[in-house]
Amino acid sequence: MMSNAPERRDCVVIIPMYNERENAAAVIDAVLALEHGFDVLVIDDNSPDGTADIVKAKMAEHPGRVLLTERTGKLGLGTAYIEGFRRALAEGYGYVFEMDADFSHNPADLERLRRACAEEGADVAVGSRYLTGVNVVNWPMGRVLMSYYASKYVRIVTGLPVHDTTAGFVCYRRRVLEAFDLDAIRFKGYAFQIEMKFTAHKMGFRVVEVPIVFVNRVLGTSKMNSSIFGEAVFGVIRLKLNSIFHKYPRRGSGILHKK
């Protein structure tokens, strides 16, 4: 007898959302339309603009391919992703992605990140704005310089050989997230992205940077602010100091840069 259950795919894209009604339906449709087949897991932080209702409509339209976790309020980007990681692992996905909701990341580039991990041997694939220069469109120059030099600062302080340390467009193989102690991840803002890459590096996982073009959002409001960015800049000192006294289990080896 044939089952009516939806086919389980091996890739899920975690998309945190807060007040993204202008983008929610379009970004979900763009991800679901990709050739390989990606599911979507939205983490909604109780958006007052009705974002969750839009996601629920997509869940009804695409049974089994769109998942939703609703939280009680804005609890931080890092905690949203950690909650998403836990659910993705529980659902059995082999490749787990991070992506913004506002089309600053091109959904088509998910295919390139997947290939880097699934076909080319990486454990973590980072969509990098700074691997081949500065590939950012429509950001104010001050913000570009702040982001670019913050990543350089992080590299100097931590020794992390990744050009775009705060990138939020990432693919993790399942085994990486399973090896992490997710309860031990300290940072909640953009420093969360640094801590995840740094921890993967210290554990010996193979990290690849895949060059992308980052485009500033057209619709909706940016969630970036100076306090979030400040955590990313000043928190790395504590991250480095803590790493001196922490023994990381070695799981793999190597940092690669994909041209």
mmCIF file of C-alpha atoms in Angstrom:
data_model
loop_
_atom_site.group_PDB
_atom_site.id
_atom_site.type_symbol
_atom_site.label_atom_id
_atom_site.label_comp_id
_atom_site.label_asym_id
_atom_site.label_seq_id
_atom_site.Cartn_x
_atom_site.Cartn_y
_atom_site.Cartn_z
ATOM 1 C CA MET A 1 0.000 0.000 0.000
ATOM 2 C CA MET A 2 1.373 3.416 -0.969
ATOM 3 C CA SER A 3 1.938 5.980 1.774
ATOM 4 C CA ASN A 4 0.503 9.493 1.538
ATOM 5 C CA ALA A 5 3.269 10.891 3.777
ATOM 6 C CA PRO A 6 5.383 13.612 2.111
ATOM 7 C CA GLU A 7 8.843 12.633 0.943
ATOM 8 C CA ARG A 8 11.575 13.580 3.429
ATOM 9 C CA ARG A 9 14.379 15.542 1.821
ATOM 10 C CA ASP A 10 17.931 15.641 3.133
ATOM 11 C CA CYS A 11 18.295 19.447 3.276
ATOM 12 C CA VAL A 12 16.491 21.997 5.427
ATOM 13 C CA VAL A 13 16.951 25.767 5.394
ATOM 14 C CA ILE A 14 16.448 27.493 8.730
ATOM 15 C CA ILE A 15 15.111 31.037 8.281
ATOM 16 C CA PRO A 16 14.590 33.145 11.425
ATOM 17 C CA MET A 17 11.820 35.692 10.929
ATOM 18 C CA TYR A 18 10.551 38.725 12.802
ATOM 19 C CA ASN A 19 8.156 41.073 10.997
ATOM 20 C CA GLU A 20 8.956 39.665 7.552
ATOM 21 C CA ARG A 21 5.472 39.653 6.021
ATOM 22 C CA GLU A 22 6.823 41.373 2.892
ATOM 23 C CA ASN A 23 9.348 38.592 2.283
ATOM 24 C CA ALA A 24 8.050 35.429 3.958
ATOM 25 C CA ALA A 25 5.982 33.895 1.135
ATOM 26 C CA ALA A 26 8.419 34.860 -1.602
ATOM 27 C CA VAL A 27 11.526 33.519 0.120
ATOM 28 C CA ILE A 28 9.821 30.230 0.988
ATOM 29 C CA ASP A 29 8.661 29.821 -2.618
ATOM 30 C CA ALA A 30 12.163 30.589 -3.912
ATOM 31 C CA VAL A 31 13.761 27.941 -1.695
ATOM 32 C CA LEU A 32 11.155 25.280 -2.483
ATOM 33 C CA ALA A 33 11.588 25.878 -6.217
ATOM 34 C CA LEU A 34 15.279 24.924 -6.234
ATOM 35 C CA GLU A 35 16.163 21.847 -8.263
ATOM 36 C CA HIS A 36 17.771 19.715 -5.554
ATOM 37 C CA GLY A 37 14.904 19.969 -3.110
ATOM 38 C CA PHE A 38 15.199 21.927 0.129
ATOM 39 C CA ASP A 39 12.685 22.046 2.958
ATOM 40 C CA VAL A 40 12.175 25.227 4.995
ATOM 41 C CA LEU A 41 12.083 25.637 8.769
ATOM 42 C CA VAL A 42 10.940 29.094 9.891
ATOM 43 C CA ILE A 43 11.662 30.264 13.437
ATOM 44 C CA ASP A 44 9.209 33.086 14.113
ATOM 45 C CA ASP A 45 9.698 35.256 17.192
ATOM 46 C CA ASN A 46 6.023 36.178 17.696
ATOM 47 C CA SER A 47 5.979 38.698 14.827
ATOM 48 C CA PRO A 48 3.138 41.170 15.379
ATOM 49 C CA ASP A 49 2.764 41.749 11.629
ATOM 50 C CA GLY A 50 1.297 38.297 10.938
ATOM 51 C CA THR A 51 4.403 36.632 9.520
ATOM 52 C CA ALA A 52 3.478 33.304 11.144
ATOM 53 C CA ASP A 53 0.076 33.282 9.435
ATOM 54 C CA ILE A 54 1.768 33.611 6.057
ATOM 55 C CA VAL A 55 4.082 30.722 6.908
ATOM 56 C CA LYS A 56 1.131 28.592 8.021
ATOM 57 C CA ALA A 57 -0.541 29.210 4.663
ATOM 58 C CA LYS A 58 2.625 27.928 2.965
ATOM 59 C CA MET A 59 2.595 24.882 5.256
ATOM 60 C CA ALA A 60 -0.900 24.058 4.005
ATOM 61 C CA GLU A 61 0.199 24.634 0.406
ATOM 62 C CA HIS A 62 3.317 22.453 0.731
ATOM 63 C CA PRO A 63 2.594 19.756 3.360
ATOM 64 C CA GLY A 64 5.736 18.417 4.995
ATOM 65 C CA ARG A 65 8.076 20.828 3.228
ATOM 66 C CA VAL A 66 7.496 23.920 5.351
ATOM 67 C CA LEU A 67 7.977 23.698 9.118
ATOM 68 C CA LEU A 68 7.336 26.392 11.703
ATOM 69 C CA THR A 69 8.549 26.942 15.251
ATOM 70 C CA GLU A 70 6.817 29.831 17.018
ATOM 71 C CA ARG A 71 8.523 31.478 19.981
ATOM 72 C CA THR A 72 7.168 33.858 22.584
ATOM 73 C CA GLY A 73 9.218 36.895 21.547
ATOM 74 C CA LYS A 74 12.558 38.188 20.288
ATOM 75 C CA LEU A 75 15.042 35.895 22.027
ATOM 76 C CA GLY A 76 18.113 36.462 19.867
ATOM 77 C CA LEU A 77 19.417 35.235 16.537
ATOM 78 C CA GLY A 78 21.684 32.624 18.083
ATOM 79 C CA THR A 79 18.949 31.023 20.170
ATOM 80 C CA ALA A 80 16.681 30.943 17.102
ATOM 81 C CA TYR A 81 19.280 28.999 15.149
ATOM 82 C CA ILE A 82 20.051 26.663 18.039
ATOM 83 C CA GLU A 83 16.361 25.861 18.374
ATOM 84 C CA GLY A 84 16.279 25.309 14.622
ATOM 85 C CA PHE A 85 19.341 23.039 14.758
ATOM 86 C CA ARG A 86 17.722 20.882 17.422
ATOM 87 C CA ARG A 87 14.542 20.481 15.423
ATOM 88 C CA ALA A 88 16.413 19.822 12.177
ATOM 89 C CA LEU A 89 18.391 17.039 13.849
ATOM 90 C CA ALA A 90 15.235 15.587 15.388
ATOM 91 C CA GLU A 91 13.566 15.620 11.965
ATOM 92 C CA GLY A 92 16.485 13.655 10.499
ATOM 93 C CA TYR A 93 17.998 16.128 8.045
ATOM 94 C CA GLY A 94 21.530 15.499 6.807
ATOM 95 C CA TYR A 95 22.364 19.081 5.755
ATOM 96 C CA VAL A 96 21.220 22.106 7.720
ATOM 97 C CA PHE A 97 21.410 25.648 6.332
ATOM 98 C CA GLU A 98 21.211 29.155 7.758
ATOM 99 C CA MET A 99 19.742 31.912 5.583
ATOM 100 C CA ASP A 100 18.240 35.381 6.025
ATOM 101 C CA ALA A 101 14.608 36.007 5.132
ATOM 102 C CA ASP A 102 15.137 39.222 3.182
ATOM 103 C CA PHE A 103 16.826 37.970 -0.039
ATOM 104 C CA SER A 104 20.178 39.431 0.982
ATOM 105 C CA HIS A 105 21.288 35.841 0.363
ATOM 106 C CA ASN A 106 20.417 34.516 -3.079
ATOM 107 C CA PRO A 107 18.435 31.285 -2.553
ATOM 108 C CA ALA A 108 20.033 29.846 -5.708
ATOM 109 C CA ASP A 109 23.384 29.852 -3.875
ATOM 110 C CA LEU A 110 22.037 27.190 -1.517
ATOM 111 C CA GLU A 111 22.831 24.701 -4.285
ATOM 112 C CA ARG A 112 26.492 25.749 -4.248
ATOM 113 C CA LEU A 113 26.748 25.435 -0.479
ATOM 114 C CA ARG A 114 25.138 22.005 -0.626
ATOM 115 C CA ARG A 115 27.550 20.780 -3.297
ATOM 116 C CA ALA A 116 30.522 21.985 -1.243
ATOM 117 C CA CYS A 117 29.432 19.702 1.607
ATOM 118 C CA ALA A 118 27.641 16.841 -0.137
ATOM 119 C CA GLU A 119 29.986 16.411 -3.106
ATOM 120 C CA GLU A 120 33.266 18.172 -2.321
ATOM 121 C CA GLY A 121 34.050 16.998 1.194
ATOM 122 C CA ALA A 122 33.394 20.052 3.350
ATOM 123 C CA ASP A 123 31.806 19.822 6.768
ATOM 124 C CA VAL A 124 30.828 23.495 6.876
ATOM 125 C CA ALA A 125 30.280 25.723 3.826
ATOM 126 C CA VAL A 126 30.211 29.490 4.392
ATOM 127 C CA GLY A 127 28.674 31.865 1.858
ATOM 128 C CA SER A 128 31.446 34.451 1.958
ATOM 129 C CA ARG A 129 31.103 38.135 1.118
ATOM 130 C CA TYR A 130 34.828 38.797 1.497
ATOM 131 C CA LEU A 131 36.710 35.835 0.053
ATOM 132 C CA THR A 132 37.253 37.465 -3.349
ATOM 133 C CA GLY A 133 37.153 41.122 -2.332
ATOM 134 C CA VAL A 134 34.075 42.931 -1.042
ATOM 135 C CA ASN A 135 30.953 41.504 -2.677
ATOM 136 C CA VAL A 136 28.247 43.588 -1.005
ATOM 137 C CA VAL A 137 25.599 45.547 -2.897
ATOM 138 C CA ASN A 138 23.648 48.588 -1.658
ATOM 139 C CA TRP A 139 25.054 48.769 1.850
ATOM 140 C CA PRO A 140 26.148 52.194 3.129
ATOM 141 C CA MET A 141 29.931 52.471 2.908
ATOM 142 C CA GLY A 142 30.266 52.839 6.673
ATOM 143 C CA ARG A 143 28.468 49.559 7.243
ATOM 144 C CA VAL A 144 30.568 47.795 4.604
ATOM 145 C CA LEU A 145 33.791 48.981 6.214
ATOM 146 C CA MET A 146 32.566 48.096 9.718
ATOM 147 C CA SER A 147 31.644 44.564 8.659
ATOM 148 C CA TYR A 148 34.757 43.964 6.558
ATOM 149 C CA TYR A 149 37.238 45.158 9.152
ATOM 150 C CA ALA A 150 35.359 43.441 11.967
ATOM 151 C CA SER A 151 35.953 40.144 10.168
ATOM 152 C CA LYS A 152 39.642 40.985 9.798
ATOM 153 C CA TYR A 153 39.769 41.840 13.490
ATOM 154 C CA VAL A 154 38.184 38.504 14.374
ATOM 155 C CA ARG A 155 40.734 36.654 12.229
ATOM 156 C CA ILE A 156 43.618 38.436 13.974
ATOM 157 C CA VAL A 157 42.299 37.887 17.517
ATOM 158 C CA THR A 158 41.120 34.289 17.137
ATOM 159 C CA GLY A 159 43.371 32.941 14.398
ATOM 160 C CA LEU A 160 40.247 31.719 12.600
ATOM 161 C CA PRO A 161 41.232 31.372 8.911
ATOM 162 C CA VAL A 162 37.853 32.447 7.546
ATOM 163 C CA HIS A 163 37.438 35.732 5.659
ATOM 164 C CA ASP A 164 33.744 36.297 6.457
ATOM 165 C CA THR A 165 33.516 35.378 10.120
ATOM 166 C CA THR A 166 30.081 36.932 10.719
ATOM 167 C CA ALA A 167 28.443 35.389 7.637
ATOM 168 C CA GLY A 168 24.936 34.102 8.248
ATOM 169 C CA PHE A 169 24.644 32.021 5.066
ATOM 170 C CA VAL A 170 26.004 28.615 6.030
ATOM 171 C CA CYS A 171 25.574 24.881 5.434
ATOM 172 C CA TYR A 172 26.399 22.387 8.193
ATOM 173 C CA ARG A 173 26.658 18.665 7.747
ATOM 174 C CA ARG A 174 24.620 16.829 10.342
ATOM 175 C CA ARG A 175 27.708 15.378 12.016
ATOM 176 C CA VAL A 176 28.990 18.873 12.847
ATOM 177 C CA LEU A 177 25.868 19.889 14.733
ATOM 178 C CA GLU A 178 25.717 16.504 16.451
ATOM 179 C CA ALA A 179 29.286 16.992 17.693
ATOM 180 C CA PHE A 180 28.595 20.475 19.105
ATOM 181 C CA ASP A 181 27.451 21.058 22.659
ATOM 182 C CA LEU A 182 24.708 23.450 21.600
ATOM 183 C CA ASP A 183 23.994 24.321 25.239
ATOM 184 C CA ALA A 184 27.520 25.718 25.509
ATOM 185 C CA ILE A 185 27.128 28.282 22.699
ATOM 186 C CA ARG A 186 27.294 31.595 24.552
ATOM 187 C CA PHE A 187 26.469 34.346 22.103
ATOM 188 C CA LYS A 188 22.990 35.352 20.951
ATOM 189 C CA GLY A 189 23.643 38.022 18.309
ATOM 190 C CA TYR A 190 25.978 38.068 15.338
ATOM 191 C CA ALA A 191 28.835 36.833 17.509
ATOM 192 C CA PHE A 192 26.946 33.538 17.428
ATOM 193 C CA GLN A 193 28.084 33.187 13.816
ATOM 194 C CA ILE A 194 31.703 33.696 14.839
ATOM 195 C CA GLU A 195 31.444 31.217 17.702
ATOM 196 C CA MET A 196 29.969 28.500 15.470
ATOM 197 C CA LYS A 197 32.744 28.819 12.878
ATOM 198 C CA PHE A 198 35.454 29.101 15.519
ATOM 199 C CA THR A 199 34.202 25.993 17.329
ATOM 200 C CA ALA A 200 34.020 23.996 14.090
ATOM 201 C CA HIS A 201 37.580 25.057 13.295
ATOM 202 C CA LYS A 202 38.883 24.149 16.751
ATOM 203 C CA MET A 203 37.235 20.735 16.488
ATOM 204 C CA GLY A 204 39.016 20.114 13.208
ATOM 205 C CA PHE A 205 36.025 20.143 10.872
ATOM 206 C CA ARG A 206 36.682 21.055 7.263
ATOM 207 C CA VAL A 207 35.372 24.543 6.468
ATOM 208 C CA VAL A 208 34.936 25.918 2.944
ATOM 209 C CA GLU A 209 34.252 29.508 1.975
ATOM 210 C CA VAL A 210 32.113 29.825 -1.157
ATOM 211 C CA PRO A 211 32.096 33.345 -2.649
ATOM 212 C CA ILE A 212 28.662 34.963 -2.893
ATOM 213 C CA VAL A 213 27.229 38.406 -3.617
ATOM 214 C CA PHE A 214 25.315 39.863 -0.673
ATOM 215 C CA VAL A 215 22.518 42.313 -1.571
ATOM 216 C CA ASN A 216 20.978 44.648 0.990
ATOM 217 C CA ARG A 217 17.299 44.029 1.672
ATOM 218 C CA VAL A 218 14.704 45.840 -0.465
ATOM 219 C CA LEU A 219 11.600 45.122 1.649
ATOM 220 C CA GLY A 220 11.194 45.173 5.411
ATOM 221 C CA THR A 221 13.449 46.548 8.128
ATOM 222 C CA SER A 222 16.964 45.475 9.026
ATOM 223 C CA LYS A 223 17.413 43.899 12.465
ATOM 224 C CA MET A 224 21.083 44.964 12.714
ATOM 225 C CA ASN A 225 21.996 47.444 15.437
ATOM 226 C CA SER A 226 25.172 48.655 17.112
ATOM 227 C CA SER A 227 24.752 46.509 20.238
ATOM 228 C CA ILE A 228 24.424 43.327 18.178
ATOM 229 C CA PHE A 229 27.487 44.244 16.161
ATOM 230 C CA GLY A 230 29.370 45.284 19.280
ATOM 231 C CA GLU A 231 28.905 41.793 20.713
ATOM 232 C CA ALA A 232 30.512 40.395 17.574
ATOM 233 C CA VAL A 233 33.514 42.694 17.941
ATOM 234 C CA PHE A 234 34.162 42.604 21.696
ATOM 235 C CA GLY A 235 32.959 39.085 22.433
ATOM 236 C CA VAL A 236 35.735 37.519 20.382
ATOM 237 C CA ILE A 237 38.330 38.409 23.008
ATOM 238 C CA ARG A 238 36.455 36.361 25.585
ATOM 239 C CA LEU A 239 35.960 33.619 22.999
ATOM 240 C CA LYS A 240 39.702 33.446 22.367
ATOM 241 C CA LEU A 241 40.616 33.529 26.060
ATOM 242 C CA ASN A 242 38.117 30.803 26.890
ATOM 243 C CA SER A 243 39.493 28.635 24.096
ATOM 244 C CA ILE A 244 42.941 28.648 25.680
ATOM 245 C CA PHE A 245 41.601 26.694 28.656
ATOM 246 C CA HIS A 246 39.094 24.540 26.786
ATOM 247 C CA LYS A 247 40.001 21.227 25.180
ATOM 248 C CA TYR A 248 38.061 20.698 21.956
ATOM 249 C CA PRO A 249 37.441 17.140 20.778
ATOM 250 C CA ARG A 250 39.017 16.713 17.341
ATOM 251 C CA ARG A 251 36.515 15.518 14.735
ATOM 252 C CA GLY A 252 38.183 16.301 11.415
ATOM 253 C CA SER A 253 40.840 18.491 9.834
ATOM 254 C CA GLY A 254 41.306 21.334 7.455
ATOM 255 C CA ILE A 255 40.115 24.734 6.290
ATOM 256 C CA LEU A 256 39.561 25.101 2.577
ATOM 257 C CA HIS A 257 38.780 28.145 0.420
ATOM 258 C CA LYS A 258 36.671 27.428 -2.648
ATOM 259 C CA LYS A 259 37.475 29.781 -5.502
#
